[in-house]
Amino acid sequence: MNTPLSWIKAYVPDLDCTDQEYTDAMTLTGTKVEGFERLDKNLDKIIVGKILKIEKHPDADKLLICQVQIDEEGQTVQIVTGAPNVAEGQKVPVVLAGGRVAGSHHTGAAEGGIEIKPGKLRGVESFGMMCSVDELGSSTDFYPDAAADGIYILSDNEEYKDAPVGSDAVELLGLHDTVFEYEITSNRVDCFGVIGIAREAAATFRKEFVPPVVTETGNDEKTSDYIQVEVKDPDLCPRYIARVVKNIHLAPSPEWMQRRLAACGIRPINNIVDITNYVMEEYAQPMHAFDYDLIAGKKIVVRRAEDNEPFVTLDGQERTMDSSMLMICDAEKAIGIAGVMGGENSKITDDVKTMVFEAACFNGTNIRLTSKKLGLATEAAAKFTKGLDPNTTMEAINRACQLIDELGAGEVIGGCVDIYPEPKGDTRVGFDADKINAMLGTDVSEEQMIAYFKKIDLGYDPETKEVIVPSWRQDLLRLADLAEEVARFYGYDKIPTTLPSGAATAGGLSFKGRIENIARDMAERFGFSEGYCYSFESPKVFDKLLLDENDPLRRTVSILNPLGEDYSVMRTLPVNGILTSLATNYNRRNKNVRLYELGNVYYPKALPVTELPDERKQFTLGFYGDGDFYDMKGVLEEFLEKVGMKDLVTYNPKAGKTFLHPGRQAEMIYDGAVIGYLGEVHPDVCENYGLGEKTYLAVLDMPEIVSRANFDVKYTGIARYPAVSRDLAMVMKKDILAGDVERVLRQRGGKLLESCVLFDVYEGAQIMTGYKSMAYSLTFRAKDHTLEDKEVGAVMQKILHGLSELGITLRA
């Protein structure tokens, strides 16, 4: 956004600062100035001159010799020019010898301008130059009455014809000005208009803000007798105001308005169009005018477009609309795209007699999408996209009608048609000076904070201790926002450096994250590589894994818009991805492949889905090649020990997993809960996946692990007393599990049993059929004394008695 400083000063009369001071101060208070450019940066010694006499050059047909008066005393200089539009008696801008101009499309612009020196043109001396608008560093956009190719004739303009000879022409033309470019953030919609910028400037420099006094104008007639308005989609148009102006008189707008618009990058056209653009720049409220005589039924209807509805915009292009777009229509047809561009069928022409002024507030998101779909970017759409304040709409349209009345552009009809079903009021934000100071690390008094708020037109209710926020400040919603207002006007550079208050917090992984990291470290330590598998799977996976038709794992969450059938359900088992990856490696002749994954499975709580499924993270390991069931079991037990699960894990060989070998699988049970399973993959499943080697899988349910893990480790000193060892060889039925035996050993061994290690399992000729031999090495130790044989013997008797209850006997 660009604004000339002169326009800002119109509302902050006492503003007195350099361009750099303005830039620095405004940026520091939050209105970031990207840069600035002085309109007179290359202009020097340019005055108002009067052409007294013109003679033809003796040696050049296109050159003229002019005698130009340069002061009130009658002093003259001789200037040779080739301009075709000069005449005696004219007042023109003259740059004297030693002065500077900006250059032109003939001479080219130069950094620092072009210095004018005395010289000779075809043998005739010339002591200066008469200037065109190009040489003044400007254009016909700023001065529409200037000749496109010739000297700017000041006396042709009523405003300049009485200017004293010798006076400063740059000042006369309003070029002692600076245009500032701002970067306005989307939350500060109020600063997309000059009034908002001026309010910020007044608060920044502690000056009085004097906004334009807007009065409602109009004759004794009623707008409602001329036009009716119906808003069919109030969700996309919260407010719509229409006013009518008759007896339109089109003419150029005044110089001051044209210059201000040109400085903002808007080309002046005529008084009506310029007024709408002027108010848009002043209030950040786009407006539009329709030819009243072209509105069928004298009715405005705001509705959604129909799909594939054609519409010709002001630029003459036919565009295809759809039902997501909002249209401005009359009783028969569309006449404008709401918030974007008007229509060819209702545009203002030179023959206009009566017009309808529109000022509305549209849904910003809808305008942005409409503009993007149509590829039609306009200044109005850019402003509506930000989400304008509906309460500014009335003041803006009244301001436009006031300017029409003041400039004699037409006769304003009294009143308006205002469709505003849900008026937006001011908001209140609780105020606490102590909390704001605590946030900022400052010591600003409550009175000073309230003074800052008043400078930017925020009210204050001392009874409720609330700041009253007008609707145009849509960014102030909570105490932290008020703290920001205090900080920017107190001065960010004045806020002292302080240490953080409150309890310090140390960053780190969550408990769950630590467990998962240990899982990764353990897997990789044993040669497993991490894999990432899809959470989307095919329902055919359950057949490959040999699941029963009524298996609850077949109840899945279906994807509404799947990539295809192979990715149509959320997985309830983590093993398909690992098996698929192992098969890929096997078919590429990779040997001894070990993979693991930490990924979620998804169990629906109800079908059809009415709430989010239960997501459970699973630690899945798989390998083929070197290793067997017991290698996998060792990895899992090592992991459990690392996370503090040191109690004995028991194994249930009847895990019931259809995709595992029926005789080589087991559930892992800890603290009475199933925490996972492991086993050799069923040969038929291996065939289904194209795996030609024995493959092993293990799955641990991480929520069960996390709930039982414990990192509390107590230090115990090195044993001071010797250990006593005993070997125990037993004969038992083959269906008795080693875990059952170890449970008896630990229970009956009590505190004296330090460890028990299985070192031999034997089945052979010396053992009865259906039986096996297992041998354990037992280690006993007391913490406070040296054990005697009788103590160890008593414990051994307890152990043997417990084993006998399982039908276990000593091996002869």
mmCIF file of C-alpha atoms in Angstrom, residues 357-476:
data_model
loop_
_atom_site.group_PDB
_atom_site.id
_atom_site.type_symbol
_atom_site.label_atom_id
_atom_site.label_comp_id
_atom_site.label_asym_id
_atom_site.label_seq_id
_atom_site.Cartn_x
_atom_site.Cartn_y
_atom_site.Cartn_z
ATOM 1 C CA PHE A 357 -23.912 3.788 -5.261
ATOM 2 C CA GLU A 358 -23.096 0.406 -3.683
ATOM 3 C CA ALA A 359 -21.115 -0.028 -0.474
ATOM 4 C CA ALA A 360 -21.168 -3.502 1.012
ATOM 5 C CA CYS A 361 -19.329 -5.968 3.199
ATOM 6 C CA PHE A 362 -18.716 -9.381 1.663
ATOM 7 C CA ASN A 363 -17.305 -12.626 3.049
ATOM 8 C CA GLY A 364 -13.535 -12.337 2.571
ATOM 9 C CA THR A 365 -12.886 -16.035 2.003
ATOM 10 C CA ASN A 366 -15.592 -16.241 -0.660
ATOM 11 C CA ILE A 367 -14.196 -13.193 -2.478
ATOM 12 C CA ARG A 368 -10.685 -14.660 -2.426
ATOM 13 C CA LEU A 369 -11.887 -17.978 -3.880
ATOM 14 C CA THR A 370 -14.010 -16.234 -6.512
ATOM 15 C CA SER A 371 -11.127 -14.000 -7.579
ATOM 16 C CA LYS A 372 -8.791 -16.989 -7.786
ATOM 17 C CA LYS A 373 -11.224 -19.163 -9.760
ATOM 18 C CA LEU A 374 -11.862 -16.418 -12.293
ATOM 19 C CA GLY A 375 -8.229 -15.318 -12.474
ATOM 20 C CA LEU A 376 -9.513 -11.804 -11.869
ATOM 21 C CA ALA A 377 -7.437 -9.833 -9.361
ATOM 22 C CA THR A 378 -8.727 -6.343 -8.561
ATOM 23 C CA GLU A 379 -7.946 -3.758 -5.897
ATOM 24 C CA ALA A 380 -11.465 -4.187 -4.487
ATOM 25 C CA ALA A 381 -11.108 -7.980 -4.273
ATOM 26 C CA ALA A 382 -7.746 -7.594 -2.526
ATOM 27 C CA LYS A 383 -9.336 -5.440 0.169
ATOM 28 C CA PHE A 384 -12.503 -7.541 0.604
ATOM 29 C CA THR A 385 -10.318 -10.648 0.940
ATOM 30 C CA LYS A 386 -8.927 -9.280 4.223
ATOM 31 C CA GLY A 387 -12.381 -9.295 5.860
ATOM 32 C CA LEU A 388 -13.667 -5.730 6.179
ATOM 33 C CA ASP A 389 -15.588 -4.177 9.053
ATOM 34 C CA PRO A 390 -19.307 -3.864 8.172
ATOM 35 C CA ASN A 391 -19.637 -0.804 10.405
ATOM 36 C CA THR A 392 -17.249 1.217 8.220
ATOM 37 C CA THR A 393 -19.539 0.761 5.227
ATOM 38 C CA MET A 394 -22.046 3.463 6.201
ATOM 39 C CA GLU A 395 -19.426 6.113 6.930
ATOM 40 C CA ALA A 396 -17.667 5.341 3.647
ATOM 41 C CA ILE A 397 -20.787 5.709 1.479
ATOM 42 C CA ASN A 398 -21.760 8.899 3.296
ATOM 43 C CA ARG A 399 -18.236 10.222 2.670
ATOM 44 C CA ALA A 400 -18.588 9.438 -1.041
ATOM 45 C CA CYS A 401 -21.965 11.197 -1.262
ATOM 46 C CA GLN A 402 -20.542 14.147 0.674
ATOM 47 C CA LEU A 403 -17.725 14.471 -1.906
ATOM 48 C CA ILE A 404 -20.242 14.228 -4.761
ATOM 49 C CA ASP A 405 -22.164 17.075 -3.211
ATOM 50 C CA GLU A 406 -19.048 19.174 -2.527
ATOM 51 C CA LEU A 407 -17.628 18.665 -6.017
ATOM 52 C CA GLY A 408 -20.959 19.313 -7.749
ATOM 53 C CA ALA A 409 -20.913 15.878 -9.372
ATOM 54 C CA GLY A 410 -24.627 15.251 -8.848
ATOM 55 C CA GLU A 411 -27.668 15.578 -6.613
ATOM 56 C CA VAL A 412 -27.699 13.066 -3.740
ATOM 57 C CA ILE A 413 -31.036 11.470 -2.916
ATOM 58 C CA GLY A 414 -31.841 11.484 0.798
ATOM 59 C CA GLY A 415 -31.531 8.396 3.001
ATOM 60 C CA CYS A 416 -30.301 4.954 1.962
ATOM 61 C CA VAL A 417 -31.321 1.315 1.750
ATOM 62 C CA ASP A 418 -29.349 -0.560 4.429
ATOM 63 C CA ILE A 419 -29.617 -4.356 4.726
ATOM 64 C CA TYR A 420 -27.806 -5.260 7.954
ATOM 65 C CA PRO A 421 -29.616 -8.175 9.672
ATOM 66 C CA GLU A 422 -26.982 -8.874 12.359
ATOM 67 C CA PRO A 423 -25.222 -5.646 13.397
ATOM 68 C CA LYS A 424 -21.711 -6.065 14.723
ATOM 69 C CA GLY A 425 -20.993 -4.235 17.962
ATOM 70 C CA ASP A 426 -17.902 -3.312 19.901
ATOM 71 C CA THR A 427 -16.110 -6.016 21.878
ATOM 72 C CA ARG A 428 -14.771 -5.875 25.393
ATOM 73 C CA VAL A 429 -11.431 -7.257 26.525
ATOM 74 C CA GLY A 430 -10.511 -7.612 30.180
ATOM 75 C CA PHE A 431 -7.690 -5.281 31.234
ATOM 76 C CA ASP A 432 -5.074 -5.979 33.904
ATOM 77 C CA ALA A 433 -2.054 -3.659 33.959
ATOM 78 C CA ASP A 434 -0.079 -5.905 36.318
ATOM 79 C CA LYS A 435 -0.433 -8.906 34.028
ATOM 80 C CA ILE A 436 0.589 -6.837 31.009
ATOM 81 C CA ASN A 437 3.699 -5.619 32.831
ATOM 82 C CA ALA A 438 4.477 -9.200 33.832
ATOM 83 C CA MET A 439 4.189 -10.284 30.193
ATOM 84 C CA LEU A 440 6.395 -7.484 28.899
ATOM 85 C CA GLY A 441 8.864 -7.129 31.745
ATOM 86 C CA THR A 442 7.985 -3.430 32.016
ATOM 87 C CA ASP A 443 6.766 -1.068 34.698
ATOM 88 C CA VAL A 444 4.192 1.035 32.813
ATOM 89 C CA SER A 445 1.463 2.631 34.910
ATOM 90 C CA GLU A 446 -2.169 1.762 34.347
ATOM 91 C CA GLU A 447 -2.911 5.389 33.474
ATOM 92 C CA GLN A 448 -0.200 5.416 30.787
ATOM 93 C CA MET A 449 -1.548 2.212 29.253
ATOM 94 C CA ILE A 450 -5.051 3.661 29.085
ATOM 95 C CA ALA A 451 -3.593 6.788 27.459
ATOM 96 C CA TYR A 452 -2.015 4.584 24.771
ATOM 97 C CA PHE A 453 -5.406 2.948 24.158
ATOM 98 C CA LYS A 454 -7.186 6.295 23.817
ATOM 99 C CA LYS A 455 -4.632 7.415 21.234
ATOM 100 C CA ILE A 456 -5.791 4.617 18.942
ATOM 101 C CA ASP A 457 -9.494 5.178 19.677
ATOM 102 C CA LEU A 458 -9.950 2.326 22.145
ATOM 103 C CA GLY A 459 -12.388 3.038 24.972
ATOM 104 C CA TYR A 460 -12.103 2.049 28.625
ATOM 105 C CA ASP A 461 -14.740 1.118 31.192
ATOM 106 C CA PRO A 462 -13.253 1.741 34.672
ATOM 107 C CA GLU A 463 -16.130 -0.030 36.440
ATOM 108 C CA THR A 464 -15.629 -3.356 34.702
ATOM 109 C CA LYS A 465 -11.892 -2.758 33.944
ATOM 110 C CA GLU A 466 -12.469 -3.605 30.303
ATOM 111 C CA VAL A 467 -11.063 -2.064 27.143
ATOM 112 C CA ILE A 468 -13.801 -1.296 24.615
ATOM 113 C CA VAL A 469 -12.578 -2.338 21.178
ATOM 114 C CA PRO A 470 -14.326 -0.851 18.131
ATOM 115 C CA SER A 471 -15.358 -3.272 15.415
ATOM 116 C CA TRP A 472 -12.685 -2.067 12.986
ATOM 117 C CA ARG A 473 -9.939 -3.419 15.277
ATOM 118 C CA GLN A 474 -10.637 -7.090 14.575
ATOM 119 C CA ASP A 475 -7.205 -8.141 15.833
ATOM 120 C CA LEU A 476 -7.766 -7.254 19.521
#
